Amino acid sequence: SFIVFGAIPLIPYFLRPPDLLSFQLSCAATVCALVALGLLRWRATALDLVRSVAETLAVGGACALVAFAVGWLVGG
């Protein structure tokens, strides 16, 4: 699941040049992937739907922000 869901935000960069729109599409793809992962978590655990999706979005979003910040600091 890490490879499948982790590859989804990269799809815009495979299909388009690296510009602002590609970045925005990648952010949207990240949200979609995290929502899908939250739905799978809800289905597997039978926890509350909103809680499953919200927690997955929060944790995944925080990880994505940290990864972006580190990449920005290292790569410029």
Short mmCIF file of N, CA and C in Angstrom, two decimals:
data_model
loop_
_atom_site.label_atom_id
_atom_site.label_comp_id
_atom_site.label_asym_id
_atom_site.label_seq_id
_atom_site.Cartn_x
_atom_site.Cartn_y
_atom_site.Cartn_z
N SER A 1 0.83 -1.19 0.00
CA SER A 1 0.00 0.00 0.00
C SER A 1 0.87 1.26 0.00
N PHE A 2 2.04 1.18 0.62
CA PHE A 2 2.93 2.36 0.66
C PHE A 2 3.34 2.75 -0.76
N ILE A 3 3.68 1.77 -1.58
CA ILE A 3 4.12 2.05 -2.95
C ILE A 3 2.94 2.57 -3.78
N VAL A 4 1.80 1.92 -3.67
CA VAL A 4 0.64 2.32 -4.47
C VAL A 4 0.17 3.72 -4.08
N PHE A 5 -0.09 3.95 -2.80
CA PHE A 5 -0.61 5.24 -2.37
C PHE A 5 0.46 6.32 -2.41
N GLY A 6 1.71 5.95 -2.24
CA GLY A 6 2.80 6.92 -2.32
C GLY A 6 3.09 7.38 -3.74
N ALA A 7 2.73 6.56 -4.72
CA ALA A 7 2.98 6.92 -6.12
C ALA A 7 1.91 7.86 -6.67
N ILE A 8 0.75 7.88 -6.08
CA ILE A 8 -0.35 8.69 -6.62
C ILE A 8 0.01 10.18 -6.70
N PRO A 9 0.62 10.79 -5.67
CA PRO A 9 0.98 12.21 -5.80
C PRO A 9 2.04 12.50 -6.85
N LEU A 10 2.75 11.49 -7.31
CA LEU A 10 3.78 11.70 -8.33
C LEU A 10 3.22 11.71 -9.75
N ILE A 11 2.03 11.21 -9.94
CA ILE A 11 1.44 11.07 -11.27
C ILE A 11 1.43 12.40 -12.05
N PRO A 12 1.04 13.53 -11.43
CA PRO A 12 1.06 14.78 -12.22
C PRO A 12 2.44 15.12 -12.78
N TYR A 13 3.49 14.76 -12.07
CA TYR A 13 4.84 15.07 -12.55
C TYR A 13 5.28 14.15 -13.68
N PHE A 14 4.66 12.98 -13.79
CA PHE A 14 4.94 12.10 -14.92
C PHE A 14 4.19 12.55 -16.17
N LEU A 15 3.08 13.24 -15.98
CA LEU A 15 2.22 13.62 -17.10
C LEU A 15 2.42 15.06 -17.57
N ARG A 16 3.04 15.89 -16.74
CA ARG A 16 3.17 17.32 -17.03
C ARG A 16 4.57 17.80 -16.69
N PRO A 17 4.93 18.98 -17.19
CA PRO A 17 6.20 19.58 -16.76
C PRO A 17 6.11 20.02 -15.30
N PRO A 18 7.22 20.11 -14.61
CA PRO A 18 7.18 20.52 -13.19
C PRO A 18 6.91 22.03 -13.05
N ASP A 19 5.66 22.38 -12.92
CA ASP A 19 5.27 23.78 -12.75
C ASP A 19 4.28 23.88 -11.59
N LEU A 20 3.74 25.07 -11.40
CA LEU A 20 2.82 25.30 -10.28
C LEU A 20 1.57 24.43 -10.40
N LEU A 21 1.05 24.26 -11.60
CA LEU A 21 -0.15 23.44 -11.76
C LEU A 21 0.14 21.98 -11.40
N SER A 22 1.30 21.49 -11.78
CA SER A 22 1.67 20.11 -11.40
C SER A 22 1.73 19.97 -9.89
N PHE A 23 2.28 20.99 -9.22
CA PHE A 23 2.34 20.96 -7.76
C PHE A 23 0.93 20.95 -7.16
N GLN A 24 0.05 21.78 -7.69
CA GLN A 24 -1.32 21.83 -7.18
C GLN A 24 -2.05 20.51 -7.42
N LEU A 25 -1.86 19.94 -8.60
CA LEU A 25 -2.47 18.64 -8.90
C LEU A 25 -1.91 17.56 -7.99
N SER A 26 -0.63 17.64 -7.69
CA SER A 26 0.00 16.68 -6.78
C SER A 26 -0.58 16.81 -5.36
N CYS A 27 -0.81 18.04 -4.93
CA CYS A 27 -1.43 18.24 -3.61
C CYS A 27 -2.84 17.66 -3.59
N ALA A 28 -3.60 17.88 -4.65
CA ALA A 28 -4.95 17.33 -4.73
C ALA A 28 -4.91 15.80 -4.77
N ALA A 29 -3.95 15.26 -5.51
CA ALA A 29 -3.81 13.81 -5.57
C ALA A 29 -3.42 13.23 -4.22
N THR A 30 -2.63 13.97 -3.46
CA THR A 30 -2.25 13.53 -2.11
C THR A 30 -3.48 13.44 -1.22
N VAL A 31 -4.32 14.47 -1.27
CA VAL A 31 -5.55 14.46 -0.47
C VAL A 31 -6.44 13.29 -0.88
N CYS A 32 -6.58 13.08 -2.17
CA CYS A 32 -7.42 11.97 -2.65
C CYS A 32 -6.87 10.62 -2.18
N ALA A 33 -5.56 10.46 -2.27
CA ALA A 33 -4.93 9.20 -1.83
C ALA A 33 -5.13 8.99 -0.33
N LEU A 34 -4.99 10.05 0.44
CA LEU A 34 -5.17 9.92 1.89
C LEU A 34 -6.62 9.63 2.25
N VAL A 35 -7.56 10.23 1.55
CA VAL A 35 -8.98 9.93 1.79
C VAL A 35 -9.26 8.47 1.45
N ALA A 36 -8.73 8.00 0.32
CA ALA A 36 -8.93 6.59 -0.06
C ALA A 36 -8.32 5.67 0.98
N LEU A 37 -7.15 6.01 1.48
CA LEU A 37 -6.52 5.20 2.52
C LEU A 37 -7.33 5.23 3.81
N GLY A 38 -7.89 6.39 4.14
CA GLY A 38 -8.76 6.49 5.31
C GLY A 38 -10.02 5.65 5.16
N LEU A 39 -10.56 5.61 3.94
CA LEU A 39 -11.74 4.77 3.69
C LEU A 39 -11.39 3.29 3.82
N LEU A 40 -10.23 2.91 3.35
CA LEU A 40 -9.79 1.52 3.53
C LEU A 40 -9.59 1.19 5.00
N ARG A 41 -9.04 2.14 5.73
CA ARG A 41 -8.86 1.94 7.18
C ARG A 41 -10.22 1.76 7.86
N TRP A 42 -11.17 2.61 7.49
CA TRP A 42 -12.52 2.51 8.06
C TRP A 42 -13.13 1.15 7.76
N ARG A 43 -12.98 0.70 6.54
CA ARG A 43 -13.55 -0.59 6.13
C ARG A 43 -12.90 -1.75 6.89
N ALA A 44 -11.59 -1.66 7.10
CA ALA A 44 -10.87 -2.75 7.76
C ALA A 44 -11.08 -2.78 9.26
N THR A 45 -11.26 -1.60 9.87
CA THR A 45 -11.33 -1.55 11.33
C THR A 45 -12.74 -1.35 11.87
N ALA A 46 -13.67 -0.91 11.02
CA ALA A 46 -15.06 -0.62 11.42
C ALA A 46 -15.13 0.47 12.48
N LEU A 47 -14.12 1.34 12.53
CA LEU A 47 -14.19 2.51 13.39
C LEU A 47 -15.10 3.54 12.73
N ASP A 48 -15.31 4.66 13.40
CA ASP A 48 -16.13 5.73 12.86
C ASP A 48 -15.54 6.23 11.54
N LEU A 49 -16.38 6.42 10.52
CA LEU A 49 -15.93 6.83 9.19
C LEU A 49 -15.21 8.17 9.23
N VAL A 50 -15.83 9.17 9.82
CA VAL A 50 -15.24 10.51 9.85
C VAL A 50 -13.91 10.49 10.60
N ARG A 51 -13.88 9.77 11.71
CA ARG A 51 -12.64 9.69 12.49
C ARG A 51 -11.53 9.01 11.70
N SER A 52 -11.84 7.92 11.03
CA SER A 52 -10.84 7.20 10.25
C SER A 52 -10.25 8.07 9.15
N VAL A 53 -11.11 8.74 8.41
CA VAL A 53 -10.63 9.59 7.31
C VAL A 53 -9.90 10.81 7.86
N ALA A 54 -10.45 11.46 8.89
CA ALA A 54 -9.83 12.66 9.45
C ALA A 54 -8.44 12.36 10.03
N GLU A 55 -8.32 11.28 10.77
CA GLU A 55 -7.02 10.93 11.34
C GLU A 55 -6.01 10.61 10.25
N THR A 56 -6.44 9.88 9.23
CA THR A 56 -5.53 9.55 8.13
C THR A 56 -5.10 10.81 7.40
N LEU A 57 -6.04 11.73 7.16
CA LEU A 57 -5.69 13.00 6.53
C LEU A 57 -4.74 13.82 7.38
N ALA A 58 -4.97 13.86 8.68
CA ALA A 58 -4.14 14.65 9.58
C ALA A 58 -2.71 14.10 9.64
N VAL A 59 -2.59 12.82 9.87
CA VAL A 59 -1.25 12.22 9.98
C VAL A 59 -0.53 12.26 8.64
N GLY A 60 -1.22 11.87 7.57
CA GLY A 60 -0.61 11.89 6.24
C GLY A 60 -0.27 13.30 5.79
N GLY A 61 -1.14 14.24 6.09
CA GLY A 61 -0.88 15.64 5.74
C GLY A 61 0.32 16.19 6.48
N ALA A 62 0.44 15.86 7.76
CA ALA A 62 1.60 16.31 8.54
C ALA A 62 2.88 15.71 7.97
N CYS A 63 2.85 14.44 7.63
CA CYS A 63 4.02 13.79 7.04
C CYS A 63 4.38 14.42 5.70
N ALA A 64 3.38 14.72 4.89
CA ALA A 64 3.63 15.35 3.60
C ALA A 64 4.24 16.74 3.76
N LEU A 65 3.74 17.50 4.74
CA LEU A 65 4.31 18.83 5.00
C LEU A 65 5.75 18.75 5.46
N VAL A 66 6.05 17.81 6.33
CA VAL A 66 7.44 17.65 6.80
C VAL A 66 8.34 17.24 5.64
N ALA A 67 7.88 16.30 4.81
CA ALA A 67 8.67 15.87 3.66
C ALA A 67 8.91 17.04 2.70
N PHE A 68 7.88 17.84 2.46
CA PHE A 68 8.03 19.00 1.58
C PHE A 68 9.04 20.00 2.16
N ALA A 69 8.93 20.26 3.47
CA ALA A 69 9.83 21.21 4.12
C ALA A 69 11.28 20.73 4.06
N VAL A 70 11.50 19.46 4.32
CA VAL A 70 12.86 18.92 4.26
C VAL A 70 13.39 19.01 2.83
N GLY A 71 12.58 18.66 1.85
CA GLY A 71 12.99 18.78 0.46
C GLY A 71 13.31 20.20 0.07
N TRP A 72 12.52 21.15 0.55
CA TRP A 72 12.75 22.55 0.26
C TRP A 72 14.05 23.04 0.91
N LEU A 73 14.29 22.64 2.16
CA LEU A 73 15.50 23.04 2.85
C LEU A 73 16.75 22.44 2.20
N VAL A 74 16.67 21.20 1.80
CA VAL A 74 17.83 20.52 1.23
C VAL A 74 18.04 20.91 -0.24
N GLY A 75 16.95 20.97 -0.99
CA GLY A 75 17.06 21.21 -2.43
C GLY A 75 16.95 22.66 -2.85
N GLY A 76 16.41 23.48 -1.99
CA GLY A 76 16.30 24.90 -2.32
C GLY A 76 15.09 25.32 -3.05
#
